[in-house]
C-alpha positions as YAML, in Angstrom:
chain: A
units: angstrom
residues:
- id: 1
  name: PHE
  ca: [0.13, -0.01, 0.16]
- id: 2
  name: ILE
  ca: [1.31, 3.37, -1.00]
- id: 3
  name: SER
  ca: [0.23, 7.09, 0.34]
- id: 4
  name: THR
  ca: [-2.51, 7.57, 3.52]
- id: 5
  name: GLY
  ca: [-1.94, 3.71, 4.28]
- id: 6
  name: GLU
  ca: [-5.61, 2.51, 3.17]
- id: 7
  name: LEU
  ca: [-5.97, 0.57, 0.32]
- id: 8
  name: LEU
  ca: [-8.68, 1.90, -1.98]
- id: 9
  name: PRO
  ca: [-9.97, -0.04, -5.08]
- id: 10
  name: ALA
  ca: [-9.72, 1.46, -8.17]
- id: 11
  name: THR
  ca: [-12.91, 1.99, -10.47]
- id: 12
  name: PHE
  ca: [-13.63, 2.31, -13.84]
- id: 13
  name: PRO
  ca: [-16.14, 3.84, -16.00]
- id: 14
  name: ASP
  ca: [-17.60, 0.83, -17.02]
- id: 15
  name: GLN
  ca: [-17.89, -0.84, -14.20]
- id: 16
  name: ASP
  ca: [-20.33, -0.58, -10.97]
- id: 17
  name: PRO
  ca: [-18.30, -1.54, -7.60]
- id: 18
  name: ALA
  ca: [-21.37, -1.59, -5.89]
- id: 19
  name: SER
  ca: [-23.07, -3.81, -8.36]
- id: 20
  name: PRO
  ca: [-23.02, -7.67, -7.76]
- id: 21
  name: SER
  ca: [-22.98, -8.26, -10.97]
- id: 22
  name: SER
  ca: [-19.89, -6.39, -11.88]
- id: 23
  name: PRO
  ca: [-17.13, -8.77, -12.83]
- id: 24
  name: VAL
  ca: [-14.26, -9.26, -10.59]
- id: 25
  name: SER
  ca: [-11.00, -9.58, -11.76]
- id: 26
  name: PRO
  ca: [-8.42, -12.18, -10.52]
- id: 27
  name: PHE
  ca: [-6.25, -9.13, -9.50]
- id: 28
  name: CYS
  ca: [-7.35, -6.31, -7.09]
- id: 29
  name: LEU
  ca: [-6.13, -2.89, -7.78]
- id: 30
  name: PHE
  ca: [-5.28, 0.06, -5.42]
- id: 31
  name: ASN
  ca: [-5.02, 3.52, -5.84]
- id: 32
  name: GLY
  ca: [-1.41, 4.54, -5.16]
- id: 33
  name: LEU
  ca: [-2.79, 8.45, -4.78]
- id: 34
  name: GLY
  ca: [-5.84, 7.81, -2.56]
- id: 35
  name: VAL
  ca: [-6.52, 10.10, -0.25]
- id: 36
  name: SER
  ca: [-8.68, 9.76, 3.13]
- id: 37
  name: ALA
  ca: [-11.17, 12.17, 3.87]
- id: 38
  name: THR
  ca: [-9.45, 13.12, 6.71]
- id: 39
  name: ALA
  ca: [-5.67, 13.01, 6.47]
- id: 40
  name: PRO
  ca: [-3.40, 13.59, 9.37]
- id: 41
  name: ALA
  ca: [-2.76, 16.91, 10.22]
- id: 42
  name: ASP
  ca: [1.00, 16.45, 10.41]
- id: 43
  name: ARG
  ca: [1.35, 15.00, 7.12]
- id: 44
  name: ASP
  ca: [2.62, 16.53, 4.27]
- id: 45
  name: GLU
  ca: [-0.09, 18.09, 2.16]
- id: 46
  name: LEU
  ca: [0.27, 16.41, -1.29]
- id: 47
  name: LEU
  ca: [-1.07, 18.46, -4.27]
- id: 48
  name: PRO
  ca: [-3.89, 16.88, -6.12]
- id: 49
  name: PRO
  ca: [-3.21, 15.51, -9.60]
- id: 50
  name: LEU
  ca: [-3.21, 18.80, -12.41]
- id: 51
  name: ALA
  ca: [-5.25, 16.62, -15.04]
- id: 52
  name: PRO
  ca: [-7.61, 13.67, -14.49]
- id: 53
  name: VAL
  ca: [-6.14, 10.69, -15.11]
- id: 54
  name: GLN
  ca: [-8.10, 8.17, -17.80]
- id: 55
  name: LEU
  ca: [-8.11, 5.00, -16.78]
- id: 56
  name: GLU
  ca: [-9.65, 3.35, -19.87]
- id: 57
  name: TYR
  ca: [-6.90, 3.42, -22.38]
- id: 58
  name: LEU
  ca: [-7.98, 4.53, -25.61]
- id: 59
  name: PRO
  ca: [-5.32, 3.43, -28.57]
- id: 60
  name: HIS
  ca: [-3.54, 6.64, -29.68]
- id: 61
  name: GLN
  ca: [0.53, 7.57, -30.42]
- id: 62
  name: CYS
  ca: [1.60, 9.44, -27.31]
- id: 63
  name: CYS
  ca: [3.00, 12.97, -27.67]
- id: 64
  name: LYS
  ca: [3.15, 16.14, -25.40]
- id: 65
  name: ASP
  ca: [-0.69, 16.32, -25.52]
- id: 66
  name: CYS
  ca: [-0.74, 13.22, -23.10]
- id: 67
  name: LEU
  ca: [0.54, 15.62, -20.61]
- id: 68
  name: PRO
  ca: [-1.47, 18.45, -20.71]
- id: 69
  name: SER
  ca: [0.19, 19.71, -17.10]
- id: 70
  name: LEU
  ca: [3.43, 19.49, -18.14]
- id: 71
  name: PRO
  ca: [3.83, 23.41, -19.63]
- id: 72
  name: ARG
  ca: [2.60, 24.51, -15.81]
- id: 73
  name: MET
  ca: [4.98, 22.10, -14.44]
- id: 74
  name: LEU
  ca: [7.85, 23.39, -15.99]
- id: 75
  name: GLN
  ca: [7.15, 26.92, -14.41]
- id: 76
  name: SER
  ca: [7.21, 25.24, -10.98]
- id: 77
  name: THR
  ca: [10.26, 23.12, -11.16]
- id: 78
  name: THR
  ca: [11.73, 25.31, -8.06]
- id: 79
  name: SER
  ca: [8.68, 23.79, -6.24]
- id: 80
  name: LEU
  ca: [9.25, 20.10, -7.06]
- id: 81
  name: SER
  ca: [12.56, 20.40, -6.17]
- id: 82
  name: CYS
  ca: [11.28, 20.13, -2.26]
- id: 83
  name: GLN
  ca: [8.91, 17.22, -3.35]
- id: 84
  name: ASN
  ca: [9.96, 13.35, -2.75]
- id: 85
  name: PRO
  ca: [11.51, 12.81, -6.33]
- id: 86
  name: LEU
  ca: [9.31, 9.86, -6.66]
- id: 87
  name: LYS
  ca: [5.97, 11.90, -6.27]
- id: 88
  name: VAL
  ca: [6.79, 14.15, -9.12]
- id: 89
  name: PRO
  ca: [5.00, 11.33, -11.66]
- id: 90
  name: LEU
  ca: [1.93, 11.76, -9.16]
- id: 91
  name: LEU
  ca: [1.93, 15.65, -9.41]
- id: 92
  name: CYS
  ca: [2.16, 15.68, -12.98]
- id: 93
  name: GLY
  ca: [-1.42, 13.43, -13.12]
- id: 94
  name: PHE
  ca: [0.30, 9.88, -13.09]
- id: 95
  name: LYS
  ca: [-1.43, 7.02, -11.04]
- id: 96
  name: ARG
  ca: [0.63, 4.39, -9.50]
- id: 97
  name: LEU
  ca: [-1.40, 1.15, -8.99]
- id: 98
  name: THR
  ca: [-0.31, -1.74, -7.00]
- id: 99
  name: ALA
  ca: [-2.38, -5.23, -7.84]
- id: 100
  name: MET
  ca: [-1.82, -8.38, -5.93]
- id: 101
  name: PRO
  ca: [-3.56, -11.86, -6.50]
- id: 102
  name: LEU
  ca: [-7.22, -11.82, -4.03]
- id: 103
  name: MET
  ca: [-6.58, -15.60, -3.38]
- id: 104
  name: SER
  ca: [-3.25, -15.14, -2.22]
- id: 105
  name: THR
  ca: [-3.81, -12.61, 0.33]
- id: 106
  name: LEU
  ca: [-6.76, -14.74, 1.70]
- id: 107
  name: ARG
  ca: [-4.18, -17.55, 2.45]
- id: 108
  name: ASP
  ca: [-0.92, -16.49, 3.51]
- id: 109
  name: ALA
  ca: [-0.71, -12.56, 2.83]
- id: 110
  name: GLU
  ca: [3.30, -12.56, 4.72]
- id: 111
  name: GLY
  ca: [3.99, -15.20, 2.30]
- id: 112
  name: LEU
  ca: [2.87, -13.21, -0.67]
- id: 113
  name: GLU
  ca: [5.01, -10.20, 0.21]
- id: 114
  name: ASP
  ca: [8.27, -12.08, 0.73]
- id: 115
  name: ASN
  ca: [7.61, -14.00, -2.45]
- id: 116
  name: GLY
  ca: [7.62, -10.44, -4.34]
- id: 117
  name: ASP
  ca: [4.03, -11.17, -6.16]
- id: 118
  name: TRP
  ca: [2.77, -7.60, -5.83]
- id: 119
  name: ASP
  ca: [2.72, -5.84, -9.12]
- id: 120
  name: VAL
  ca: [3.08, -2.18, -9.26]
- id: 121
  name: MET
  ca: [2.03, 0.15, -12.66]
- id: 122
  name: TYR
  ca: [1.45, 3.36, -13.38]
- id: 123
  name: LYS
  ca: [-1.13, 5.04, -15.66]
- id: 124
  name: ALA
  ca: [-0.30, 8.20, -17.65]
- id: 125
  name: PRO
  ca: [-2.89, 11.31, -17.85]
- id: 126
  name: CYS
  ca: [-3.72, 9.36, -21.21]
- id: 127
  name: GLY
  ca: [-4.75, 6.15, -19.90]
- id: 128
  name: GLN
  ca: [-1.42, 4.57, -21.27]
- id: 129
  name: SER
  ca: [0.25, 1.92, -18.65]
- id: 130
  name: LEU
  ca: [3.87, 1.73, -17.71]
- id: 131
  name: ARG
  ca: [4.56, -1.67, -16.26]
- id: 132
  name: ASP
  ca: [8.48, -1.24, -16.23]
- id: 133
  name: PHE
  ca: [11.52, 1.31, -16.97]
- id: 134
  name: ASP
  ca: [11.67, 0.67, -20.59]
- id: 135
  name: ASP
  ca: [7.77, 1.74, -20.92]
- id: 136
  name: VAL
  ca: [8.66, 5.04, -18.88]
- id: 137
  name: MET
  ca: [11.77, 5.52, -20.98]
- id: 138
  name: CYS
  ca: [9.56, 5.38, -24.32]
- id: 139
  name: PHE
  ca: [7.02, 7.75, -22.85]
- id: 140
  name: LEU
  ca: [9.25, 10.23, -21.82]
- id: 141
  name: SER
  ca: [11.14, 10.55, -24.98]
- id: 142
  name: ALA
  ca: [7.74, 10.29, -27.04]
- id: 143
  name: THR
  ca: [6.19, 12.94, -24.66]
- id: 144
  name: GLU
  ca: [9.33, 15.22, -24.54]
- id: 145
  name: SER
  ca: [9.08, 15.77, -20.81]
- id: 146
  name: TYR
  ca: [12.56, 15.08, -19.88]
- id: 147
  name: ASP
  ca: [12.80, 18.67, -18.59]
- id: 148
  name: VAL
  ca: [10.54, 17.77, -15.78]
- id: 149
  name: LEU
  ca: [10.63, 14.04, -15.47]
- id: 150
  name: GLN
  ca: [13.37, 11.49, -14.81]
- id: 151
  name: VAL
  ca: [13.22, 7.77, -15.24]
- id: 152
  name: ASP
  ca: [14.46, 7.49, -11.62]
- id: 153
  name: PHE
  ca: [11.30, 9.61, -10.56]
- id: 154
  name: PHE
  ca: [9.35, 6.25, -10.87]
- id: 155
  name: THR
  ca: [9.95, 3.18, -8.61]
- id: 156
  name: PHE
  ca: [8.14, -0.36, -9.39]
- id: 157
  name: SER
  ca: [9.33, -1.57, -6.26]
- id: 158
  name: HIS
  ca: [6.07, -2.26, -3.85]
- id: 159
  name: PHE
  ca: [8.09, -2.04, -1.19]
- id: 160
  name: VAL
  ca: [8.75, 1.64, -1.29]
- id: 161
  name: GLN
  ca: [6.34, 3.86, 0.11]
- id: 162
  name: LEU
  ca: [5.91, 7.55, -0.97]
- id: 163
  name: ASP
  ca: [4.57, 9.01, 2.02]
- id: 164
  name: PRO
  ca: [7.19, 8.78, 4.89]
- id: 165
  name: MET
  ca: [6.36, 8.93, 8.77]
- id: 166
  name: PRO
  ca: [5.92, 12.35, 9.42]
- id: 167
  name: GLY
  ca: [8.66, 13.45, 11.36]
- id: 168
  name: ARG
  ca: [8.93, 16.24, 14.26]
- id: 169
  name: HIS
  ca: [11.06, 19.59, 15.08]
- id: 170
  name: HIS
  ca: [12.03, 20.16, 11.49]
- id: 171
  name: SER
  ca: [13.97, 23.25, 11.30]
- id: 172
  name: GLU
  ca: [15.83, 25.67, 8.78]
- id: 173
  name: ASP
  ca: [17.21, 24.41, 5.36]
- id: 174
  name: LEU
  ca: [21.21, 23.70, 6.34]
- id: 175
  name: SER
  ca: [22.31, 24.17, 3.15]
- id: 176
  name: ARG
  ca: [21.27, 28.07, 3.09]
- id: 177
  name: GLY
  ca: [20.10, 27.69, -0.67]
- id: 178
  name: LYS
  ca: [22.98, 26.72, -1.77]
- id: 179
  name: GLU
  ca: [21.10, 22.99, -2.87]
- id: 180
  name: SER
  ca: [18.00, 23.33, -4.78]
- id: 181
  name: THR
  ca: [16.71, 20.36, -2.65]
- id: 182
  name: PRO
  ca: [16.69, 21.41, 0.99]
- id: 183
  name: VAL
  ca: [18.75, 19.74, 3.76]
- id: 184
  name: GLU
  ca: [16.83, 19.61, 6.77]
- id: 185
  name: LEU
  ca: [17.94, 19.70, 10.41]
- id: 186
  name: CYS
  ca: [15.83, 17.46, 12.65]
- id: 187
  name: VAL
  ca: [16.26, 18.98, 15.89]
- id: 188
  name: GLY
  ca: [16.25, 16.85, 19.18]
- id: 189
  name: ASP
  ca: [13.84, 16.97, 22.38]
- id: 190
  name: ALA
  ca: [16.34, 19.42, 23.82]
- id: 191
  name: GLY
  ca: [16.53, 22.11, 20.87]
- id: 192
  name: THR
  ca: [20.07, 20.99, 20.41]
- id: 193
  name: ARG
  ca: [22.06, 22.13, 17.00]
- id: 194
  name: PRO
  ca: [25.22, 21.25, 15.65]
- id: 195
  name: SER
  ca: [27.91, 23.76, 16.90]
- id: 196
  name: GLU
  ca: [30.09, 25.32, 14.33]
- id: 197
  name: PHE
  ca: [28.19, 23.86, 11.19]
- id: 198
  name: ARG
  ca: [29.54, 25.02, 7.62]
- id: 199
  name: TYR
  ca: [27.93, 23.66, 4.65]
- id: 200
  name: ARG
  ca: [29.57, 23.35, 1.67]
- id: 201
  name: LYS
  ca: [28.28, 21.92, -1.80]
- id: 202
  name: ASP
  ca: [31.62, 21.44, -3.22]
- id: 203
  name: ARG
  ca: [34.29, 19.10, -2.20]
- id: 204
  name: TRP
  ca: [37.07, 20.62, -0.36]
- id: 205
  name: PRO
  ca: [40.14, 20.81, -0.09]
- id: 206
  name: HIS
  ca: [39.69, 20.47, -4.31]
- id: 207
  name: GLY
  ca: [43.32, 18.83, -4.56]
- id: 208
  name: CYS
  ca: [45.55, 19.55, -7.56]
- id: 209
  name: PHE
  ca: [43.93, 19.56, -11.36]
- id: 210
  name: LEU
  ca: [44.98, 16.94, -13.05]
- id: 211
  name: SER
  ca: [44.63, 18.62, -16.48]
- id: 212
  name: ARG
  ca: [42.67, 21.87, -17.99]
- id: 213
  name: GLY
  ca: [40.31, 22.03, -20.68]
- id: 214
  name: PRO
  ca: [39.21, 19.56, -22.93]
- id: 215
  name: ALA
  ca: [42.23, 17.43, -22.35]
- id: 216
  name: LEU
  ca: [40.91, 15.93, -19.35]
- id: 217
  name: PHE
  ca: [38.29, 14.39, -21.57]
- id: 218
  name: ARG
  ca: [40.22, 12.63, -24.32]
- id: 219
  name: VAL
  ca: [36.88, 10.57, -24.93]
- id: 220
  name: CYS
  ca: [33.73, 12.25, -25.89]
- id: 221
  name: CYS
  ca: [30.13, 10.96, -27.19]
- id: 222
  name: ASP
  ca: [27.64, 12.56, -29.33]
- id: 223
  name: CYS
  ca: [24.77, 10.33, -28.67]
- id: 224
  name: THR
  ca: [20.97, 10.49, -29.87]
- id: 225
  name: ASP
  ca: [19.65, 7.77, -27.96]
- id: 226
  name: GLY
  ca: [20.02, 8.88, -24.55]
- id: 227
  name: CYS
  ca: [23.73, 7.28, -23.90]
- id: 228
  name: SER
  ca: [22.25, 3.84, -22.47]
- id: 229
  name: ASP
  ca: [24.21, 1.50, -24.48]
- id: 230
  name: ALA
  ca: [27.79, 0.59, -24.00]
- id: 231
  name: LYS
  ca: [28.18, -0.05, -27.97]
- id: 232
  name: HIS
  ca: [27.46, 3.08, -29.10]
- id: 233
  name: CYS
  ca: [28.16, 5.35, -26.12]
- id: 234
  name: ALA
  ca: [31.97, 5.99, -25.89]
- id: 235
  name: CYS
  ca: [31.62, 7.07, -22.40]
- id: 236
  name: VAL
  ca: [29.66, 4.27, -21.24]
- id: 237
  name: ALA
  ca: [32.12, 2.02, -22.78]
- id: 238
  name: MET
  ca: [34.68, 3.64, -20.97]
- id: 239
  name: THR
  ca: [33.62, 1.79, -18.02]
- id: 240
  name: THR
  ca: [35.08, -1.49, -17.14]
- id: 241
  name: GLY
  ca: [32.91, -4.21, -19.11]
- id: 242
  name: GLY
  ca: [30.49, -1.33, -19.73]
- id: 243
  name: ARG
  ca: [28.44, -1.81, -16.67]
- id: 244
  name: GLY
  ca: [26.96, 1.44, -16.17]
- id: 245
  name: TYR
  ca: [23.83, 3.23, -14.60]
- id: 246
  name: SER
  ca: [20.78, 1.11, -15.05]
- id: 247
  name: HIS
  ca: [17.67, 3.20, -15.35]
- id: 248
  name: GLN
  ca: [19.92, 6.08, -13.74]
- id: 249
  name: ARG
  ca: [20.20, 3.26, -10.87]
- id: 250
  name: LEU
  ca: [23.60, 1.65, -9.99]
- id: 251
  name: LEU
  ca: [22.33, -2.03, -9.03]
- id: 252
  name: GLU
  ca: [25.79, -3.45, -8.35]
- id: 253
  name: PRO
  ca: [29.22, -1.68, -7.09]
- id: 254
  name: VAL
  ca: [32.05, -0.86, -9.80]
- id: 255
  name: PRO
  ca: [35.20, -0.97, -8.31]
- id: 256
  name: SER
  ca: [36.97, 0.55, -11.00]
- id: 257
  name: GLY
  ca: [34.44, 3.52, -11.10]
- id: 258
  name: LEU
  ca: [32.27, 4.76, -13.65]
- id: 259
  name: TYR
  ca: [33.01, 7.48, -16.42]
- id: 260
  name: GLU
  ca: [30.02, 9.96, -16.77]
- id: 261
  name: CYS
  ca: [29.33, 11.81, -19.75]
- id: 262
  name: GLY
  ca: [31.26, 15.09, -19.54]
- id: 263
  name: PRO
  ca: [30.90, 18.94, -20.44]
- id: 264
  name: TRP
  ca: [32.35, 18.45, -24.07]
- id: 265
  name: CYS
  ca: [29.88, 15.59, -25.07]
- id: 266
  name: GLY
  ca: [27.24, 16.29, -27.97]
- id: 267
  name: CYS
  ca: [24.39, 14.38, -26.14]
- id: 268
  name: VAL
  ca: [21.39, 15.77, -24.65]
- id: 269
  name: ARG
  ca: [21.84, 16.67, -20.87]
- id: 270
  name: SER
  ca: [18.27, 16.20, -20.13]
- id: 271
  name: ARG
  ca: [18.08, 12.68, -21.99]
- id: 272
  name: CYS
  ca: [21.06, 11.33, -20.88]
- id: 273
  name: GLN
  ca: [21.06, 8.22, -19.01]
- id: 274
  name: ASN
  ca: [25.07, 8.44, -18.16]
- id: 275
  name: ARG
  ca: [24.94, 11.70, -15.85]
- id: 276
  name: LEU
  ca: [23.91, 11.30, -12.28]
- id: 277
  name: VAL
  ca: [26.05, 12.06, -9.69]
- id: 278
  name: GLN
  ca: [27.17, 15.41, -11.47]
- id: 279
  name: ARG
  ca: [23.66, 16.50, -11.54]
- id: 280
  name: GLY
  ca: [23.75, 16.96, -7.41]
- id: 281
  name: LEU
  ca: [21.45, 16.23, -4.60]
- id: 282
  name: ARG
  ca: [18.04, 15.26, -5.23]
- id: 283
  name: VAL
  ca: [16.72, 13.07, -2.71]
- id: 284
  name: ARG
  ca: [15.74, 15.18, 0.68]
- id: 285
  name: LEU
  ca: [18.43, 14.30, 3.59]
- id: 286
  name: GLN
  ca: [17.83, 15.14, 7.32]
- id: 287
  name: VAL
  ca: [20.74, 15.84, 9.71]
- id: 288
  name: PHE
  ca: [19.75, 14.30, 13.08]
- id: 289
  name: GLN
  ca: [21.29, 13.35, 16.21]
- id: 290
  name: THR
  ca: [21.88, 10.00, 17.35]
- id: 291
  name: GLU
  ca: [22.07, 8.41, 21.06]
- id: 292
  name: ASP
  ca: [25.45, 7.68, 21.39]
- id: 293
  name: ARG
  ca: [27.34, 8.81, 18.06]
- id: 294
  name: GLY
  ca: [27.01, 12.41, 17.67]
- id: 295
  name: TRP
  ca: [25.03, 13.86, 14.25]
- id: 296
  name: GLY
  ca: [24.29, 11.80, 11.45]
- id: 297
  name: VAL
  ca: [22.62, 11.76, 8.20]
- id: 298
  name: ARG
  ca: [19.92, 10.03, 6.68]
- id: 299
  name: CYS
  ca: [17.06, 9.99, 4.09]
- id: 300
  name: ARG
  ca: [13.67, 11.43, 4.51]
- id: 301
  name: ASP
  ca: [11.87, 8.99, 2.01]
- id: 302
  name: ASP
  ca: [12.34, 5.46, 1.07]
- id: 303
  name: LEU
  ca: [14.49, 4.98, -2.06]
- id: 304
  name: ASP
  ca: [14.38, 2.32, -4.69]
- id: 305
  name: ARG
  ca: [17.96, 0.10, -4.80]
- id: 306
  name: GLY
  ca: [20.74, 1.55, -6.15]
- id: 307
  name: THR
  ca: [19.55, 5.38, -6.34]
- id: 308
  name: PHE
  ca: [22.20, 7.79, -5.93]
- id: 309
  name: VAL
  ca: [22.29, 9.76, -2.53]
- id: 310
  name: CYS
  ca: [24.99, 12.22, -2.14]
- id: 311
  name: ILE
  ca: [29.00, 12.71, -2.39]
- id: 312
  name: TYR
  ca: [30.80, 11.57, 0.53]
- id: 313
  name: ALA
  ca: [34.14, 13.47, 0.77]
- id: 314
  name: GLY
  ca: [36.05, 13.14, 4.15]
- id: 315
  name: VAL
  ca: [37.81, 10.51, 6.09]
- id: 316
  name: VAL
  ca: [36.07, 7.38, 7.57]
- id: 317
  name: LEU
  ca: [36.33, 7.29, 11.16]
- id: 318
  name: GLN
  ca: [36.61, 4.02, 13.19]
- id: 319
  name: ARG
  ca: [37.16, 2.88, 16.82]
- id: 320
  name: VAL
  ca: [40.44, 1.24, 16.11]
- id: 321
  name: GLN
  ca: [42.80, 3.06, 13.39]
- id: 322
  name: SER
  ca: [44.06, 0.29, 11.34]
- id: 323
  name: PRO
  ca: [47.73, -0.14, 11.52]
- id: 324
  name: VAL
  ca: [48.19, 0.31, 7.68]
- id: 325
  name: GLU
  ca: [45.82, 3.54, 7.03]
- id: 326
  name: LEU
  ca: [48.03, 6.58, 7.87]
- id: 327
  name: PRO
  ca: [46.33, 9.16, 9.80]
- id: 328
  name: PRO
  ca: [45.21, 12.35, 8.03]
- id: 329
  name: ALA
  ca: [47.71, 14.87, 7.06]
- id: 330
  name: LYS
  ca: [47.04, 18.06, 9.08]
- id: 331
  name: LEU
  ca: [47.02, 21.43, 7.40]
- id: 332
  name: PHE
  ca: [48.43, 24.75, 8.70]
- id: 333
  name: ALA
  ca: [47.04, 28.45, 8.00]
- id: 334
  name: ALA
  ca: [50.92, 29.12, 6.35]
- id: 335
  name: ASP
  ca: [49.78, 26.49, 3.44]
- id: 336
  name: VAL
  ca: [46.56, 28.03, 2.64]
- id: 337
  name: PRO
  ca: [45.87, 31.49, 1.02]
- id: 338
  name: SER
  ca: [42.56, 32.04, 1.19]
- id: 339
  name: ASP
  ca: [41.05, 33.97, 4.48]
- id: 340
  name: ASP
  ca: [37.81, 31.68, 4.35]
- id: 341
  name: GLU
  ca: [39.98, 28.34, 4.05]
- id: 342
  name: VAL
  ca: [42.49, 29.60, 7.13]
- id: 343
  name: GLU
  ca: [39.17, 29.78, 9.04]
- id: 344
  name: VAL
  ca: [38.42, 26.18, 7.97]
- id: 345
  name: VAL
  ca: [41.64, 24.79, 8.81]
- id: 346
  name: THR
  ca: [41.77, 26.46, 11.87]
- id: 347
  name: GLU
  ca: [38.45, 24.42, 12.87]
- id: 348
  name: TRP
  ca: [39.69, 21.29, 11.64]
- id: 349
  name: LEU
  ca: [42.85, 21.60, 14.08]
- id: 350
  name: ALA
  ca: [40.67, 22.53, 17.15]
...
């Protein structure tokens, strides 16, 4: 179940749910955007769909007209950055439907969930069914909606719930507007806050520059298919074995690292499936205080497997330092010319 926690059966135009003679489907559909009459007061307000969803599909060739709310959403991309990315399709008029065999639920609901018999699909405003990521990519390409929607805004895992548990004591944006997606501070019961906290969007220190200009990017591509095939994209082929992102998710670790498309590539950035980390933070993070380990960072919403969260730049601290691991080198103010960087170095040495 998704959203309010209630299982809401979908109603179709040609079917009366109250009629005993209505045909019973072997699957029961639940609306992923159902809202109860009295929603919890502390739950995040979910914007209603901007266009009605036509559940009865009429054969047609999908185009821009299949997303009538797209022009309006293009003007409100800033407000969308504050939403759960997996909710953006719902705000654009999609429906997320979950189906399960009725007979199995009556016998063994727990076994059904463990076996993964649930089926998730999306209904576009035009009635088109999207059953997997390939269908999503075809629909986004046909409607030219990559400026608002991305393939990783969709999830077909029934374990992922789009409405998180309501939090408490949320405070201001710790990034102070540096991130398009705010980073929340979850204030503790005592009202404690991180002392001398400074948010940096970019990695620091920056280190040495290996080269300048296009010479650093010796391989570039000019793909027109979204850079998803290692046989055609030179950048994807640079990754060992051509194992890159799968629908903008990394399902298995790649120890050798991944090569994303660079600034000198001729591919369309909004359609490129090989640009993920460089797009920056898109999931909603919270900084919170743990019981015995200081301050930590967590995701506010459920994430699909392989979702990029953020860049971790720093030293992994352990209780016992490994004998083969060198201690982090200390920097001195005399080695850093910038006044701003001198202040940060002083904080490190303190």
